[in-house]
GROMACS .gro file of C-alpha atoms in nm:
model
  347
    1MET     CA    1   1.304  -2.453   3.491
    2ARG     CA    2   1.450  -2.137   3.646
    3VAL     CA    3   1.277  -1.841   3.484
    4LEU     CA    4   1.341  -1.467   3.510
    5VAL     CA    5   1.031  -1.254   3.454
    6THR     CA    6   1.115  -0.891   3.389
    7GLY     CA    7   0.823  -0.666   3.476
    8GLY     CA    8   0.692  -0.950   3.691
    9ALA     CA    9   0.514  -0.715   3.933
   10GLY     CA   10   0.304  -0.565   3.653
   11PHE     CA   11  -0.038  -0.654   3.519
   12ILE     CA   12   0.048  -0.938   3.281
   13GLY     CA   13   0.380  -1.021   3.446
   14SER     CA   14   0.225  -1.089   3.787
   15HIS     CA   15  -0.023  -1.338   3.639
   16LEU     CA   16   0.260  -1.507   3.452
   17VAL     CA   17   0.460  -1.535   3.776
   18ASP     CA   18   0.160  -1.699   3.945
   19ALA     CA   19   0.119  -1.945   3.657
   20LEU     CA   20   0.490  -2.033   3.659
   21VAL     CA   21   0.491  -2.092   4.034
   22ASP     CA   22   0.173  -2.301   4.010
   23THR     CA   23   0.335  -2.527   3.748
   24GLY     CA   24   0.649  -2.588   3.954
   25HIS     CA   25   0.900  -2.346   3.802
   26THR     CA   26   1.153  -2.151   4.006
   27VAL     CA   27   1.081  -1.782   3.944
   28ARG     CA   28   1.277  -1.462   3.987
   29VAL     CA   29   1.118  -1.121   3.926
   30LEU     CA   30   1.300  -0.805   3.817
   31ASP     CA   31   1.081  -0.495   3.823
   32ALA     CA   32   1.156  -0.124   3.845
   33LEU     CA   33   0.810  -0.044   3.991
   34LEU     CA   34   0.773   0.260   3.764
   35PRO     CA   35   0.528   0.520   3.903
   36ALA     CA   36   0.337   0.531   3.572
   37ALA     CA   37   0.237   0.168   3.628
   38HIS     CA   38   0.241   0.140   4.008
   39HIS     CA   39   0.082   0.402   4.232
   40ALA     CA   40   0.149   0.176   4.531
   41LYS     CA   41   0.389  -0.111   4.592
   42PRO     CA   42   0.226  -0.423   4.443
   43ALA     CA   43   0.209  -0.766   4.600
   44VAL     CA   44   0.429  -1.027   4.432
   45ASN     CA   45   0.383  -1.402   4.465
   46ALA     CA   46   0.562  -1.501   4.786
   47ALA     CA   47   0.708  -1.811   4.620
   48ALA     CA   48   0.900  -1.596   4.370
   49GLU     CA   49   1.226  -1.414   4.442
   50PHE     CA   50   1.179  -1.039   4.393
   51LEU     CA   51   1.455  -0.800   4.287
   52ALA     CA   52   1.385  -0.429   4.258
   53GLY     CA   53   1.576  -0.299   3.956
   54ASP     CA   54   1.551  -0.155   3.609
   55VAL     CA   55   1.630  -0.348   3.290
   56THR     CA   56   1.835  -0.048   3.180
   57ASP     CA   57   2.074  -0.112   3.474
   58ARG     CA   58   2.349  -0.356   3.367
   59ALA     CA   59   2.438  -0.457   3.724
   60ALA     CA   60   2.074  -0.525   3.817
   61VAL     CA   61   2.021  -0.734   3.504
   62ASP     CA   62   2.342  -0.933   3.556
   63ALA     CA   63   2.234  -1.017   3.911
   64ALA     CA   64   1.885  -1.114   3.797
   65LEU     CA   65   2.019  -1.354   3.532
   66ASP     CA   66   2.235  -1.552   3.772
   67GLY     CA   67   2.146  -1.922   3.739
   68VAL     CA   68   1.854  -1.858   3.504
   69ASP     CA   69   1.752  -2.098   3.222
   70ALA     CA   70   1.503  -1.875   3.037
   71VAL     CA   71   1.369  -1.520   3.036
   72CYS     CA   72   1.015  -1.392   2.992
   73HIS     CA   73   1.065  -1.026   2.905
   74GLN     CA   74   0.748  -0.842   3.007
   75ALA     CA   75   0.906  -0.517   3.126
   76ALA     CA   76   0.799  -0.224   2.910
   77MET     CA   77   0.639   0.116   2.911
   78VAL     CA   78   0.299   0.043   2.758
   79GLY     CA   79   0.003   0.222   2.600
   80LEU     CA   80  -0.033   0.477   2.324
   81GLY     CA   81   0.121   0.752   2.535
   82VAL     CA   82   0.009   1.107   2.607
   83ASP     CA   83   0.221   1.307   2.363
   84LEU     CA   84   0.565   1.305   2.203
   85ASP     CA   85   0.725   1.404   2.533
   86ASP     CA   86   0.681   1.033   2.613
   87LEU     CA   87   0.918   0.937   2.329
   88PRO     CA   88   1.239   0.930   2.537
   89GLY     CA   89   1.070   0.720   2.807
   90TYR     CA   90   0.942   0.461   2.561
   91THR     CA   91   1.276   0.445   2.386
   92THR     CA   92   1.467   0.407   2.713
   93HIS     CA   93   1.251   0.148   2.886
   94ASN     CA   94   1.158  -0.056   2.579
   95GLY     CA   95   1.455  -0.015   2.345
   96LEU     CA   96   1.757   0.040   2.570
   97GLY     CA   97   1.618  -0.191   2.839
   98THR     CA   98   1.581  -0.475   2.592
   99ALA     CA   99   1.931  -0.415   2.455
  100VAL     CA  100   2.084  -0.426   2.805
  101LEU     CA  101   1.896  -0.748   2.881
  102LEU     CA  102   2.000  -0.918   2.555
  103ALA     CA  103   2.365  -0.820   2.599
  104ALA     CA  104   2.364  -0.966   2.950
  105MET     CA  105   2.196  -1.286   2.829
  106ALA     CA  106   2.470  -1.322   2.567
  107ARG     CA  107   2.743  -1.278   2.829
  108ARG     CA  108   2.586  -1.534   3.060
  109GLY     CA  109   2.489  -1.786   2.794
  110VAL     CA  110   2.114  -1.768   2.859
  111GLY     CA  111   1.963  -1.870   2.525
  112ARG     CA  112   1.583  -1.886   2.569
  113LEU     CA  113   1.367  -1.576   2.546
  114VAL     CA  114   0.990  -1.528   2.541
  115LEU     CA  115   0.932  -1.167   2.442
  116ALA     CA  116   0.613  -0.974   2.518
  117SER     CA  117   0.540  -0.807   2.186
  118SER     CA  118   0.214  -0.652   2.070
  119MET     CA  119  -0.044  -0.632   1.794
  120VAL     CA  120   0.057  -0.266   1.752
  121VAL     CA  121   0.353  -0.373   1.537
  122TYR     CA  122   0.109  -0.435   1.248
  123GLY     CA  123  -0.057  -0.095   1.238
  124GLU     CA  124  -0.392  -0.171   1.080
  125GLY     CA  125  -0.504  -0.532   1.069
  126GLY     CA  126  -0.598  -0.736   0.764
  127PHE     CA  127  -0.837  -0.594   0.504
  128ARG     CA  128  -0.995  -0.730   0.187
  129CYS     CA  129  -1.140  -0.532  -0.102
  130ALA     CA  130  -1.409  -0.698  -0.317
  131ALA     CA  131  -1.228  -0.580  -0.630
  132ASP     CA  132  -0.859  -0.578  -0.532
  133GLY     CA  133  -0.835  -0.862  -0.281
  134GLN     CA  134  -0.612  -0.840   0.026
  135VAL     CA  135  -0.482  -0.485   0.073
  136ARG     CA  136  -0.300  -0.274   0.331
  137PRO     CA  137  -0.466   0.066   0.389
  138GLY     CA  138  -0.248   0.364   0.466
  139SER     CA  139  -0.280   0.595   0.764
  140ARG     CA  140  -0.621   0.752   0.802
  141ARG     CA  141  -0.645   1.120   0.707
  142PRO     CA  142  -0.735   1.377   0.975
  143ALA     CA  143  -0.991   1.534   0.742
  144ASP     CA  144  -1.176   1.201   0.714
  145LEU     CA  145  -1.161   1.143   1.091
  146ASP     CA  146  -1.284   1.497   1.161
  147GLY     CA  147  -1.576   1.427   0.929
  148GLY     CA  148  -1.665   1.100   1.105
  149ARG     CA  149  -1.538   0.884   0.818
  150PHE     CA  150  -1.351   0.629   1.026
  151GLU     CA  151  -1.334   0.330   0.792
  152PRO     CA  152  -1.017   0.323   0.577
  153PRO     CA  153  -1.093   0.290   0.206
  154CYS     CA  154  -0.918   0.061  -0.039
  155PRO     CA  155  -0.583   0.225  -0.121
  156ARG     CA  156  -0.623   0.120  -0.486
  157CYS     CA  157  -0.986   0.187  -0.580
  158GLY     CA  158  -1.131   0.369  -0.279
  159ALA     CA  159  -1.402   0.107  -0.220
  160PRO     CA  160  -1.512  -0.006   0.129
  161LEU     CA  161  -1.305  -0.280   0.291
  162ARG     CA  162  -1.382  -0.587   0.502
  163SER     CA  163  -1.171  -0.658   0.811
  164THR     CA  164  -0.986  -0.993   0.810
  165PRO     CA  165  -0.765  -1.158   1.075
  166VAL     CA  166  -0.405  -1.043   1.068
  167THR     CA  167  -0.141  -1.314   1.034
  168GLU     CA  168   0.215  -1.306   1.163
  169ASP     CA  169   0.359  -1.264   0.813
  170ALA     CA  170   0.182  -0.929   0.763
  171PRO     CA  171   0.419  -0.634   0.705
  172LEU     CA  172   0.511  -0.436   1.015
  173ASP     CA  173   0.372  -0.083   1.012
  174PRO     CA  174   0.412   0.090   1.352
  175ARG     CA  175   0.196   0.401   1.375
  176ASN     CA  176   0.285   0.544   1.715
  177VAL     CA  177   0.588   0.567   1.943
  178TYR     CA  178   0.496   0.262   2.152
  179ALA     CA  179   0.450   0.055   1.838
  180ALA     CA  180   0.788   0.166   1.702
  181THR     CA  181   0.960   0.053   2.021
  182LYS     CA  182   0.787  -0.287   2.014
  183VAL     CA  183   0.913  -0.338   1.658
  184ALA     CA  184   1.258  -0.237   1.781
  185GLN     CA  185   1.239  -0.498   2.058
  186GLU     CA  186   1.160  -0.769   1.804
  187HIS     CA  187   1.443  -0.662   1.575
  188LEU     CA  188   1.694  -0.648   1.861
  189ALA     CA  189   1.586  -0.992   1.983
  190SER     CA  190   1.613  -1.134   1.632
  191ALA     CA  191   1.966  -0.995   1.594
  192TRP     CA  192   2.060  -1.142   1.935
  193ALA     CA  193   1.925  -1.484   1.836
  194THR     CA  194   2.118  -1.479   1.507
  195ALA     CA  195   2.442  -1.385   1.684
  196THR     CA  196   2.410  -1.629   1.975
  197GLY     CA  197   2.205  -1.920   1.842
  198GLY     CA  198   1.938  -1.835   2.097
  199THR     CA  199   1.564  -1.879   2.049
  200VAL     CA  200   1.294  -1.612   2.065
  201LEU     CA  201   0.919  -1.649   2.063
  202ALA     CA  202   0.768  -1.301   2.028
  203LEU     CA  203   0.413  -1.317   2.160
  204ARG     CA  204   0.213  -1.042   1.993
  205TYR     CA  205  -0.052  -0.974   2.256
  206HIS     CA  206  -0.384  -0.836   2.141
  207ASN     CA  207  -0.611  -0.640   2.381
  208VAL     CA  208  -0.539  -0.798   2.719
  209TYR     CA  209  -0.778  -0.740   3.010
  210GLY     CA  210  -0.846  -0.886   3.353
  211PRO     CA  211  -0.776  -0.846   3.726
  212ARG     CA  212  -0.487  -0.625   3.837
  213MET     CA  213  -0.510  -0.387   3.544
  214PRO     CA  214  -0.382  -0.047   3.661
  215ARG     CA  215  -0.643   0.204   3.772
  216ASP     CA  216  -0.678   0.560   3.641
  217THR     CA  217  -0.376   0.591   3.412
  218PRO     CA  218  -0.365   0.710   3.049
  219TYR     CA  219  -0.110   0.435   2.978
  220ALA     CA  220  -0.355   0.153   3.052
  221GLY     CA  221  -0.555  -0.041   2.796
  222VAL     CA  222  -0.904   0.064   2.692
  223ALA     CA  223  -1.072  -0.197   2.914
  224SER     CA  224  -0.901  -0.050   3.221
  225ILE     CA  225  -0.989   0.305   3.116
  226PHE     CA  226  -1.357   0.209   3.082
  227ARG     CA  227  -1.360   0.016   3.409
  228SER     CA  228  -1.196   0.306   3.594
  229ALA     CA  229  -1.463   0.542   3.457
  230LEU     CA  230  -1.741   0.312   3.580
  231GLU     CA  231  -1.590   0.302   3.929
  232ARG     CA  232  -1.596   0.683   3.933
  233GLY     CA  233  -1.965   0.672   3.839
  234GLU     CA  234  -1.891   0.804   3.489
  235PRO     CA  235  -1.995   0.650   3.155
  236PRO     CA  236  -1.719   0.495   2.947
  237ARG     CA  237  -1.631   0.739   2.667
  238VAL     CA  238  -1.607   0.545   2.342
  239PHE     CA  239  -1.402   0.711   2.068
  240GLU     CA  240  -1.493   0.722   1.699
  241ASP     CA  241  -1.829   0.547   1.646
  242GLY     CA  242  -1.747   0.247   1.865
  243GLY     CA  243  -1.718   0.018   1.562
  244GLN     CA  244  -1.343  -0.046   1.596
  245LEU     CA  245  -1.281  -0.421   1.593
  246ARG     CA  246  -1.041  -0.564   1.849
  247ASP     CA  247  -0.953  -0.905   1.992
  248PHE     CA  248  -1.000  -0.890   2.371
  249VAL     CA  249  -0.804  -1.169   2.542
  250HIS     CA  250  -0.812  -1.249   2.912
  251VAL     CA  251  -0.487  -1.221   3.106
  252HIS     CA  252  -0.518  -1.581   3.230
  253ASP     CA  253  -0.511  -1.696   2.867
  254VAL     CA  254  -0.206  -1.477   2.801
  255ALA     CA  255  -0.026  -1.639   3.096
  256ARG     CA  256  -0.112  -1.981   2.951
  257ALA     CA  257   0.032  -1.877   2.615
  258ASN     CA  258   0.359  -1.782   2.785
  259LEU     CA  259   0.378  -2.122   2.955
  260ALA     CA  260   0.323  -2.290   2.618
  261ALA     CA  261   0.598  -2.075   2.464
  262LEU     CA  262   0.843  -2.179   2.735
  263ARG     CA  263   0.765  -2.545   2.669
  264HIS     CA  264   0.813  -2.508   2.293
  265HIS     CA  265   1.154  -2.589   2.145
  266SER     CA  266   1.211  -2.358   1.849
  267ALA     CA  267   1.493  -2.384   1.600
  268PRO     CA  268   1.799  -2.192   1.728
  269GLY     CA  269   1.910  -1.865   1.578
  270GLY     CA  270   1.582  -1.693   1.500
  271LEU     CA  271   1.268  -1.517   1.615
  272VAL     CA  272   0.920  -1.661   1.569
  273PRO     CA  273   0.626  -1.420   1.613
  274VAL     CA  274   0.297  -1.559   1.745
  275ASN     CA  275  -0.035  -1.376   1.783
  276VAL     CA  276  -0.196  -1.419   2.124
  277GLY     CA  277  -0.566  -1.339   2.106
  278SER     CA  278  -0.901  -1.490   2.188
  279GLY     CA  279  -1.028  -1.576   1.840
  280GLN     CA  280  -1.342  -1.375   1.927
  281PRO     CA  281  -1.326  -1.025   1.774
  282HIS     CA  282  -1.564  -0.765   1.918
  283THR     CA  283  -1.606  -0.393   1.869
  284VAL     CA  284  -1.488  -0.145   2.129
  285GLY     CA  285  -1.852  -0.042   2.163
  286ASP     CA  286  -1.953  -0.404   2.232
  287MET     CA  287  -1.689  -0.425   2.503
  288ALA     CA  288  -1.795  -0.096   2.665
  289HIS     CA  289  -2.161  -0.202   2.674
  290ALA     CA  290  -2.083  -0.552   2.807
  291LEU     CA  291  -1.866  -0.405   3.084
  292ALA     CA  292  -2.120  -0.135   3.177
  293ARG     CA  293  -2.407  -0.386   3.188
  294ALA     CA  294  -2.210  -0.619   3.414
  295PHE     CA  295  -2.104  -0.331   3.638
  296GLY     CA  296  -2.457  -0.188   3.657
  297GLY     CA  297  -2.408   0.131   3.453
  298PRO     CA  298  -2.377   0.406   3.359
  299MET     CA  299  -2.397   0.310   2.994
  300PRO     CA  300  -2.130   0.423   2.744
  301VAL     CA  301  -2.128   0.749   2.552
  302VAL     CA  302  -2.001   0.748   2.192
  303THR     CA  303  -1.802   1.069   2.147
  304GLY     CA  304  -1.684   1.072   1.786
  305GLN     CA  305  -1.341   1.176   1.915
  306TYR     CA  306  -1.029   1.000   1.789
  307ARG     CA  307  -0.664   0.962   1.877
  308THR     CA  308  -0.391   1.010   1.621
  309GLY     CA  309  -0.203   0.681   1.598
  310ASP     CA  310  -0.508   0.462   1.667
  311VAL     CA  311  -0.604   0.209   1.401
  312ARG     CA  312  -0.953   0.109   1.293
  313HIS     CA  313  -0.961  -0.271   1.297
  314ILE     CA  314  -0.713  -0.531   1.413
  315VAL     CA  315  -0.809  -0.886   1.504
  316ALA     CA  316  -0.581  -1.186   1.546
  317SER     CA  317  -0.541  -1.495   1.339
  318SER     CA  318  -0.488  -1.762   1.605
  319ASP     CA  319  -0.380  -2.038   1.364
  320ARG     CA  320  -0.008  -2.024   1.446
  321ALA     CA  321  -0.066  -2.015   1.821
  322ARG     CA  322  -0.283  -2.325   1.791
  323ASP     CA  323  -0.059  -2.514   1.550
  324LEU     CA  324   0.278  -2.424   1.702
  325LEU     CA  325   0.203  -2.392   2.073
  326GLY     CA  326  -0.122  -2.583   2.116
  327TYR     CA  327  -0.270  -2.260   2.256
  328GLN     CA  328  -0.637  -2.172   2.240
  329ALA     CA  329  -0.808  -1.913   2.458
  330ALA     CA  330  -1.030  -2.062   2.728
  331VAL     CA  331  -1.211  -1.753   2.868
  332PRO     CA  332  -1.518  -1.652   2.663
  333PHE     CA  333  -1.578  -1.279   2.607
  334ASP     CA  334  -1.908  -1.255   2.800
  335GLU     CA  335  -1.775  -1.453   3.094
  336GLY     CA  336  -1.450  -1.259   3.105
  337MET     CA  337  -1.617  -0.917   3.088
  338ALA     CA  338  -1.872  -1.012   3.357
  339ALA     CA  339  -1.587  -1.108   3.589
  340PHE     CA  340  -1.377  -0.804   3.495
  341ALA     CA  341  -1.660  -0.572   3.598
  342ARG     CA  342  -1.590  -0.678   3.958
  343ASP     CA  343  -1.225  -0.779   3.941
  344PRO     CA  344  -0.986  -0.575   4.160
  345LEU     CA  345  -0.780  -0.314   3.979
  346ARG     CA  346  -0.428  -0.222   4.084
  347GLU     CA  347  -0.357   0.113   4.247
   0.00000   0.00000   0.00000
């Protein structure tokens, strides 16, 4: 299969390119090499064709799609962002870029898309109240967060809640700019599929980590931020009380999920979302301690600070990924974190 990988020089995209090449696919990469993600020019698999260009550029996208059978759309501005001045950048790279790509795919008759989506589209994960059953908590109040009350209460009775895995049919509830643009990508791709009869698998990545994560950038994931701190000789600074539950999934497993999505033949004319996680939820504090131990210290510091737009708990239900794609994560948490403590980061 001839596959275009947008963002194929990035963290996840570069591992996907390697996996595609290793399994015999013909690969073309389109990447804008944005300074926020690349402090230096990255190495790209020599067996892949590399095109420097932005997905917002119609001519660059048209050239990249020539002769292509399927697209893995990884290109995006990622992370929670610094402040609302980032809003135009997220909207341009994630929203407009996806629209330009989809329009070009429609013109050229390319009908298979694997979209890199994210767990952030859900907002909070699943929660169950002992009295009221499955519930969806609202946004946490600044007064509660300032007082160290980080757990969201039941929106009906105020009782404590238990975290449960989030399934793909959960309502979408984006709570920051990045999340809003990932929802927009899914909606645009769904509209494209309806209009063209194309197929979309939207892989909702959970907390991806592994080699080639970018170093020292506020737009990186928490694992990269902690690892960068350790390399500077500083303790990882854990926000809230460290009890936030997440699903940390190794980038090699994410690449495998993309390969499985490309092999899957979905019904035409629609979008199917699929969680991509590890099936092993851990707290952010657990992850910081595991990484610091493997690195050799210093040990984490719990700060009590918080970021507006962060959610408390979100862990993946992996049932659909297993049943639909035959995907199950292969890298255990302890093994993956031990390796990540020494894996090379990207400048």
